PDB file of C-alpha atoms in Angstrom:
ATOM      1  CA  UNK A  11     -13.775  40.202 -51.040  1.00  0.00           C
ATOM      2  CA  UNK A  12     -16.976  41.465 -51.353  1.00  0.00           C
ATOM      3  CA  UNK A  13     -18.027  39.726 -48.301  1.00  0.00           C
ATOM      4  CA  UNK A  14     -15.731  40.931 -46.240  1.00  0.00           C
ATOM      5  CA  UNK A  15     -16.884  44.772 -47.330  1.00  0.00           C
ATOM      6  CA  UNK A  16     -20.061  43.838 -46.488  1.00  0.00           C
ATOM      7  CA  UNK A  17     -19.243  42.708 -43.238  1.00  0.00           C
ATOM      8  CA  UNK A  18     -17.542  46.046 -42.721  1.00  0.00           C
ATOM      9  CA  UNK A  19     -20.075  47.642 -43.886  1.00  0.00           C
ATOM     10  CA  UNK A  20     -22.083  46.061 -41.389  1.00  0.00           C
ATOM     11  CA  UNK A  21     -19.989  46.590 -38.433  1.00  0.00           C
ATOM     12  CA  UNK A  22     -19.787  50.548 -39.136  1.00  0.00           C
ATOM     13  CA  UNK A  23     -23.825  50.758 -39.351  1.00  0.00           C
ATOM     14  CA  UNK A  24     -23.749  49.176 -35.781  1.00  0.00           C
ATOM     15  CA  UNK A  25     -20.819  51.610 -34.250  1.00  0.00           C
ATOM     16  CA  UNK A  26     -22.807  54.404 -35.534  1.00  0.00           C
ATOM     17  CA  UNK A  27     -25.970  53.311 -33.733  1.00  0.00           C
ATOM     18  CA  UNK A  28     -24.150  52.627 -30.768  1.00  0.00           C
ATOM     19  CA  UNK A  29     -22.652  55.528 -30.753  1.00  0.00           C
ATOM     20  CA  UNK A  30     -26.134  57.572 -30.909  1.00  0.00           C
ATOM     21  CA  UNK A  31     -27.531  55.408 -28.670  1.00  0.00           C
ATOM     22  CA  UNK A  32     -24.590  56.437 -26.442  1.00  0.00           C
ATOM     23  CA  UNK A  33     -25.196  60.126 -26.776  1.00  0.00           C
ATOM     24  CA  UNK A  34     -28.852  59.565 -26.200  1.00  0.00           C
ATOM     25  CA  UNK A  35     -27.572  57.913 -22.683  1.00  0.00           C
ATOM     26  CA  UNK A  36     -25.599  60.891 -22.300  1.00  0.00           C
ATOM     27  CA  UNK A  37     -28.377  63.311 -22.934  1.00  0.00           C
ATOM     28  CA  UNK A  38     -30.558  61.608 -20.190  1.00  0.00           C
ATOM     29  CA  UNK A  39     -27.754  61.661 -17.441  1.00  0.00           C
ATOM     30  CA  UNK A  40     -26.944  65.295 -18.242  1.00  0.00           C
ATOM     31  CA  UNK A  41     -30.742  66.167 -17.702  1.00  0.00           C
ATOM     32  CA  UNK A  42     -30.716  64.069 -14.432  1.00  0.00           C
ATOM     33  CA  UNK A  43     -27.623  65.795 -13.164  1.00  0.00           C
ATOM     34  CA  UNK A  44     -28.753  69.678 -14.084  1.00  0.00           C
ATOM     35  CA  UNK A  45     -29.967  70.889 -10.972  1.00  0.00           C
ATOM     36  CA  UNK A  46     -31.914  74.108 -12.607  1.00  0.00           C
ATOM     37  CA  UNK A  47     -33.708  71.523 -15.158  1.00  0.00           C
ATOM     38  CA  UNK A  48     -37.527  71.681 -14.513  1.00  0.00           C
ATOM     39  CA  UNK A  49     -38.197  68.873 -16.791  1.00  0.00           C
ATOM     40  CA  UNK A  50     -35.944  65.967 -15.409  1.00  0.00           C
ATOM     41  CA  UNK A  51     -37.532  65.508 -11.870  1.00  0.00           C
ATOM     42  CA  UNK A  52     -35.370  63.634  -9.487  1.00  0.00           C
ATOM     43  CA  UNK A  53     -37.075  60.590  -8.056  1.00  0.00           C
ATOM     44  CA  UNK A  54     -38.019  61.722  -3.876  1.00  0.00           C
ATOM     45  CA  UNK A  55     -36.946  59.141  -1.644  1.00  0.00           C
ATOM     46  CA  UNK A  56     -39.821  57.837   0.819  1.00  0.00           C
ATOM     47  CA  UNK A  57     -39.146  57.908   4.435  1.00  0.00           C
ATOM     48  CA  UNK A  58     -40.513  55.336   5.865  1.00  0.00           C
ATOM     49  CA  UNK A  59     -43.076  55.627   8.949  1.00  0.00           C
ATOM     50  CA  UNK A  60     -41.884  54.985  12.469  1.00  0.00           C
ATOM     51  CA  UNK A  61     -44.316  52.799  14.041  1.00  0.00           C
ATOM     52  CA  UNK A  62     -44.645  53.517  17.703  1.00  0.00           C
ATOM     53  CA  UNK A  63     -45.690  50.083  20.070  1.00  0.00           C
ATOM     54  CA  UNK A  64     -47.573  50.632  23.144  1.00  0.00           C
ATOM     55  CA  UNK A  65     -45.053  50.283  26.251  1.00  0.00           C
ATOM     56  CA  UNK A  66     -47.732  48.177  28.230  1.00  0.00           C
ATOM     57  CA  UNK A  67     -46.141  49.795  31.475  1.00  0.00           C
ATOM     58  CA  UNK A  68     -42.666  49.243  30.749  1.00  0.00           C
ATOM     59  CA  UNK A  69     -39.935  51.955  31.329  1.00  0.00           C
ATOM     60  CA  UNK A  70     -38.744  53.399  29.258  1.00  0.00           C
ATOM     61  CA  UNK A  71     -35.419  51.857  26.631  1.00  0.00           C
ATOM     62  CA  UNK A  72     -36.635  48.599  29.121  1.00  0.00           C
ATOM     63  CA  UNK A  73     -34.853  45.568  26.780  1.00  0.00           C
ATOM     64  CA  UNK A  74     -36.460  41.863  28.358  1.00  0.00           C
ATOM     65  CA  UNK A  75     -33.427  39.858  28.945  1.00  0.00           C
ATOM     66  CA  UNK A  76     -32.483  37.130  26.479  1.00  0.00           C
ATOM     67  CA  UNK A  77     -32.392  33.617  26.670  1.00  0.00           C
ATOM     68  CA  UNK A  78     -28.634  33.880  28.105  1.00  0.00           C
ATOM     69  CA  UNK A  79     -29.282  36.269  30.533  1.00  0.00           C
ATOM     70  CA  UNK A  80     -32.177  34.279  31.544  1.00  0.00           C
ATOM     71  CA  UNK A  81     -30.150  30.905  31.751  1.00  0.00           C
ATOM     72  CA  UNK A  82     -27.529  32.657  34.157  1.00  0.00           C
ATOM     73  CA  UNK A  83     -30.235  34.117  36.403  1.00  0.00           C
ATOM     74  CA  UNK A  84     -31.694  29.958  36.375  1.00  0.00           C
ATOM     75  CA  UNK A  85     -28.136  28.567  37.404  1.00  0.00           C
ATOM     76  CA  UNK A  86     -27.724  31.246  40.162  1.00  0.00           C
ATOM     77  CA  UNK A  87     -30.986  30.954  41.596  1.00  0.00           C
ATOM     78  CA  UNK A  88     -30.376  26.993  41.726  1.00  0.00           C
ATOM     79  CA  UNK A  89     -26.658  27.649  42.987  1.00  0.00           C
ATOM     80  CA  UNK A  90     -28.053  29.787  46.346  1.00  0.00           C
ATOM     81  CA  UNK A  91     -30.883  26.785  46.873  1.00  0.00           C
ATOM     82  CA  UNK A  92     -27.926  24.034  46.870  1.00  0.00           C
ATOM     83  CA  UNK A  93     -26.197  26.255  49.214  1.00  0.00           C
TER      84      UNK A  93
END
């Protein structure tokens, strides 16, 4: 029996410091919330730089053709010399 209230015991102590820690969590997400609240800064978000590549001529939006469109403009070409 006396185990048992020790274990109880035991078990309240660590609800009790859960339950502060718990506040404490509460505290923090409070301050982060606030708006008017000079002292909990909101992290700034970092926009990242846009890197700008030389166009080397090109026109402008200009996409290069991929390897399908590349392959369809090889079969045509050898169609018309077949023809």
């Amino acid at each position: 029996m006396e185990n048992q209230g020790k274990i109880r015991e035991g078990i309240k102590a660590d609800i009790q410091q859960l339950k502060e820690q718990m506040s404490q969590s509460l505290e923090a997400l409070n301050a982060l919330q606030s708006p008017g609240d000079s002292c909990a800064q909101r992290p700034q978000q970092r926009v990242p730089k846009t890197q700008t590549f030389p166009s080397y001529d090109l026109p402008p939006n200009y996409t290069p053709p991929s390897e399908m469109d590349l392959r369809h403009l090889n079969a045509q070409k050898s169609q018309r010399g077949h023809s």
